[in-house]
């Protein structure tokens, strides 16, 4: 029983932050968004402090093989 209590999170601050971000994102204009789009918007909002090396992203994209599909 003690092992179960030890695995429970002490705080739910991350969950509370997520719901706070959700309430900021989901307003009347966005209330009809699909779930996957809403999830993507939340992720962008939560991870906005993440630094992205744009040159590295461009380099990786250039090195990717072309993906063409026969129609």
GROMACS .gro file of N, CA and C in nm:
model
  213
    1UNK      N    1   0.082  -0.119   0.000
    1UNK     CA    2   0.000   0.000   0.000
    1UNK      C    3   0.087   0.126   0.000
    2UNK      N    4   0.197   0.122   0.073
    2UNK     CA    5   0.287   0.238   0.078
    2UNK      C    6   0.348   0.264  -0.058
    3UNK      N    7   0.378   0.158  -0.133
    3UNK     CA    8   0.435   0.175  -0.267
    3UNK      C    9   0.337   0.248  -0.359
    4UNK      N   10   0.210   0.221  -0.344
    4UNK     CA   11   0.110   0.289  -0.426
    4UNK      C   12   0.105   0.437  -0.392
    5UNK      N   13   0.107   0.470  -0.265
    5UNK     CA   14   0.107   0.610  -0.224
    5UNK      C   15   0.233   0.682  -0.268
    6UNK      N   16   0.345   0.612  -0.272
    6UNK     CA   17   0.471   0.674  -0.313
    6UNK      C   18   0.471   0.709  -0.461
    7UNK      N   19   0.392   0.640  -0.540
    7UNK     CA   20   0.389   0.668  -0.684
    7UNK      C   21   0.289   0.776  -0.721
    8UNK      N   22   0.202   0.815  -0.631
    8UNK     CA   23   0.106   0.920  -0.661
    8UNK      C   24   0.175   1.056  -0.666
    9UNK      N   25   0.138   1.140  -0.760
    9UNK     CA   26   0.200   1.272  -0.767
    9UNK      C   27   0.163   1.357  -0.645
   10UNK      N   28   0.260   1.434  -0.600
   10UNK     CA   29   0.238   1.518  -0.482
   10UNK      C   30   0.150   1.637  -0.518
   11UNK      N   31   0.171   1.691  -0.636
   11UNK     CA   32   0.094   1.808  -0.677
   11UNK      C   33   0.038   1.788  -0.817
   12UNK      N   34  -0.063   1.862  -0.847
   12UNK     CA   35  -0.122   1.856  -0.980
   12UNK      C   36  -0.102   1.989  -1.052
   13UNK      N   37   0.009   2.055  -1.024
   13UNK     CA   38   0.035   2.186  -1.083
   13UNK      C   39   0.042   2.181  -1.235
   14UNK      N   40   0.102   2.075  -1.289
   14UNK     CA   41   0.112   2.067  -1.435
   14UNK      C   42  -0.026   2.050  -1.498
   15UNK      N   43  -0.112   1.974  -1.433
   15UNK     CA   44  -0.248   1.958  -1.484
   15UNK      C   45  -0.323   2.090  -1.475
   16UNK      N   46  -0.307   2.160  -1.365
   16UNK     CA   47  -0.373   2.289  -1.348
   16UNK      C   48  -0.325   2.389  -1.451
   17UNK      N   49  -0.194   2.389  -1.481
   17UNK     CA   50  -0.141   2.479  -1.584
   17UNK      C   51  -0.200   2.444  -1.720
   18UNK      N   52  -0.213   2.315  -1.748
   18UNK     CA   53  -0.270   2.273  -1.876
   18UNK      C   54  -0.413   2.320  -1.892
   19UNK      N   55  -0.494   2.306  -1.788
   19UNK     CA   56  -0.632   2.352  -1.796
   19UNK      C   57  -0.640   2.504  -1.804
   20UNK      N   58  -0.547   2.573  -1.741
   20UNK     CA   59  -0.543   2.718  -1.750
   20UNK      C   60  -0.514   2.761  -1.894
   21UNK      N   61  -0.416   2.694  -1.956
   21UNK     CA   62  -0.383   2.724  -2.096
   21UNK      C   63  -0.502   2.691  -2.186
   22UNK      N   64  -0.569   2.581  -2.157
   22UNK     CA   65  -0.685   2.541  -2.238
   22UNK      C   66  -0.793   2.647  -2.233
   23UNK      N   67  -0.818   2.703  -2.117
   23UNK     CA   68  -0.922   2.806  -2.105
   23UNK      C   69  -0.883   2.933  -2.180
   24UNK      N   70  -0.752   2.962  -2.189
   24UNK     CA   71  -0.708   3.078  -2.267
   24UNK      C   72  -0.721   3.052  -2.417
   25UNK      N   73  -0.692   2.930  -2.458
   25UNK     CA   74  -0.695   2.896  -2.600
   25UNK      C   75  -0.838   2.878  -2.650
   26UNK      N   76  -0.918   2.810  -2.572
   26UNK     CA   77  -1.053   2.775  -2.618
   26UNK      C   78  -1.150   2.886  -2.581
   27UNK      N   79  -1.174   2.973  -2.675
   27UNK     CA   80  -1.272   3.078  -2.655
   27UNK      C   81  -1.388   3.055  -2.752
   28UNK      N   82  -1.476   3.149  -2.765
   28UNK     CA   83  -1.593   3.130  -2.851
   28UNK      C   84  -1.554   3.103  -2.996
   29UNK      N   85  -1.449   3.171  -3.042
   29UNK     CA   86  -1.409   3.154  -3.182
   29UNK      C   87  -1.349   3.017  -3.207
   30UNK      N   88  -1.286   2.960  -3.106
   30UNK     CA   89  -1.219   2.832  -3.124
   30UNK      C   90  -1.295   2.716  -3.060
   31UNK      N   91  -1.415   2.738  -3.018
   31UNK     CA   92  -1.488   2.631  -2.949
   31UNK      C   93  -1.527   2.517  -3.042
   32UNK      N   94  -1.522   2.541  -3.172
   32UNK     CA   95  -1.557   2.436  -3.267
   32UNK      C   96  -1.434   2.366  -3.325
   33UNK      N   97  -1.317   2.391  -3.269
   33UNK     CA   98  -1.194   2.325  -3.317
   33UNK      C   99  -1.202   2.175  -3.294
   34UNK      N  100  -1.139   2.102  -3.385
   34UNK     CA  101  -1.128   1.958  -3.364
   34UNK      C  102  -1.031   1.931  -3.250
   35UNK      N  103  -1.042   1.815  -3.192
   35UNK     CA  104  -0.962   1.781  -3.074
   35UNK      C  105  -0.812   1.781  -3.105
   36UNK      N  106  -0.771   1.731  -3.222
   36UNK     CA  107  -0.629   1.727  -3.253
   36UNK      C  108  -0.572   1.867  -3.272
   37UNK      N  109  -0.649   1.958  -3.332
   37UNK     CA  110  -0.602   2.097  -3.349
   37UNK      C  111  -0.592   2.165  -3.213
   38UNK      N  112  -0.690   2.145  -3.128
   38UNK     CA  113  -0.688   2.204  -2.994
   38UNK      C  114  -0.569   2.151  -2.915
   39UNK      N  115  -0.540   2.024  -2.929
   39UNK     CA  116  -0.425   1.964  -2.862
   39UNK      C  117  -0.294   2.026  -2.912
   40UNK      N  118  -0.284   2.048  -3.044
   40UNK     CA  119  -0.165   2.110  -3.101
   40UNK      C  120  -0.149   2.254  -3.051
   41UNK      N  121  -0.258   2.328  -3.044
   41UNK     CA  122  -0.252   2.465  -2.994
   41UNK      C  123  -0.208   2.469  -2.848
   42UNK      N  124  -0.256   2.373  -2.768
   42UNK     CA  125  -0.214   2.366  -2.627
   42UNK      C  126  -0.066   2.338  -2.617
   43UNK      N  127  -0.017   2.244  -2.698
   43UNK     CA  128   0.124   2.208  -2.695
   43UNK      C  129   0.211   2.328  -2.732
   44UNK      N  130   0.171   2.402  -2.834
   44UNK     CA  131   0.245   2.521  -2.874
   44UNK      C  132   0.246   2.623  -2.762
   45UNK      N  133   0.132   2.642  -2.698
   45UNK     CA  134   0.122   2.740  -2.590
   45UNK      C  135   0.205   2.700  -2.468
   46UNK      N  136   0.202   2.572  -2.433
   46UNK     CA  137   0.275   2.525  -2.314
   46UNK      C  138   0.426   2.528  -2.338
   47UNK      N  139   0.469   2.491  -2.459
   47UNK     CA  140   0.611   2.480  -2.489
   47UNK      C  141   0.665   2.604  -2.560
   48UNK      N  142   0.606   2.720  -2.538
   48UNK     CA  143   0.648   2.839  -2.611
   48UNK      C  144   0.789   2.886  -2.576
   49UNK      N  145   0.843   2.845  -2.464
   49UNK     CA  146   0.978   2.886  -2.426
   49UNK      C  147   1.086   2.799  -2.490
   50UNK      N  148   1.046   2.697  -2.561
   50UNK     CA  149   1.139   2.605  -2.625
   50UNK      C  150   1.211   2.677  -2.739
   51UNK      N  151   1.345   2.670  -2.739
   51UNK     CA  152   1.423   2.734  -2.844
   51UNK      C  153   1.440   2.638  -2.960
   52UNK      N  154   1.417   2.688  -3.081
   52UNK     CA  155   1.429   2.606  -3.201
   52UNK      C  156   1.541   2.663  -3.287
   53UNK      N  157   1.632   2.575  -3.329
   53UNK     CA  158   1.739   2.615  -3.420
   53UNK      C  159   1.685   2.602  -3.562
   54UNK      N  160   1.644   2.715  -3.620
   54UNK     CA  161   1.580   2.713  -3.750
   54UNK      C  162   1.674   2.665  -3.860
   55UNK      N  163   1.801   2.700  -3.849
   55UNK     CA  164   1.899   2.654  -3.949
   55UNK      C  165   1.910   2.501  -3.949
   56UNK      N  166   1.905   2.443  -3.831
   56UNK     CA  167   1.913   2.297  -3.820
   56UNK      C  168   1.789   2.231  -3.879
   57UNK      N  169   1.673   2.289  -3.856
   57UNK     CA  170   1.549   2.236  -3.912
   57UNK      C  171   1.554   2.242  -4.065
   58UNK      N  172   1.601   2.354  -4.119
   58UNK     CA  173   1.612   2.369  -4.265
   58UNK      C  174   1.712   2.268  -4.321
   59UNK      N  175   1.824   2.248  -4.252
   59UNK     CA  176   1.925   2.153  -4.299
   59UNK      C  177   1.867   2.011  -4.303
   60UNK      N  178   1.797   1.972  -4.200
   60UNK     CA  179   1.737   1.838  -4.195
   60UNK      C  180   1.633   1.823  -4.306
   61UNK      N  181   1.554   1.927  -4.328
   61UNK     CA  182   1.451   1.922  -4.432
   61UNK      C  183   1.514   1.907  -4.570
   62UNK      N  184   1.625   1.979  -4.594
   62UNK     CA  185   1.693   1.970  -4.723
   62UNK      C  186   1.748   1.831  -4.748
   63UNK      N  187   1.795   1.765  -4.643
   63UNK     CA  188   1.856   1.634  -4.658
   63UNK      C  189   1.755   1.520  -4.669
   64UNK      N  190   1.629   1.550  -4.646
   64UNK     CA  191   1.527   1.445  -4.655
   64UNK      C  192   1.506   1.404  -4.799
   65UNK      N  193   1.478   1.276  -4.818
   65UNK     CA  194   1.449   1.226  -4.952
   65UNK      C  195   1.311   1.275  -4.995
   66UNK      N  196   1.294   1.300  -5.125
   66UNK     CA  197   1.161   1.343  -5.171
   66UNK      C  198   1.058   1.233  -5.151
   67UNK      N  199   0.938   1.273  -5.114
   67UNK     CA  200   0.831   1.176  -5.090
   67UNK      C  201   0.719   1.202  -5.190
   68UNK      N  202   0.731   1.138  -5.303
   68UNK     CA  203   0.628   1.154  -5.406
   68UNK      C  204   0.542   1.030  -5.409
   69UNK      N  205   0.415   1.052  -5.431
   69UNK     CA  206   0.321   0.940  -5.437
   69UNK      C  207   0.263   0.932  -5.577
   70UNK      N  208   0.245   0.811  -5.626
   70UNK     CA  209   0.179   0.793  -5.755
   70UNK      C  210   0.029   0.807  -5.734
   71UNK      N  211  -0.032   0.886  -5.819
   71UNK     CA  212  -0.177   0.907  -5.808
   71UNK      C  213  -0.252   0.822  -5.907
   0.00000   0.00000   0.00000
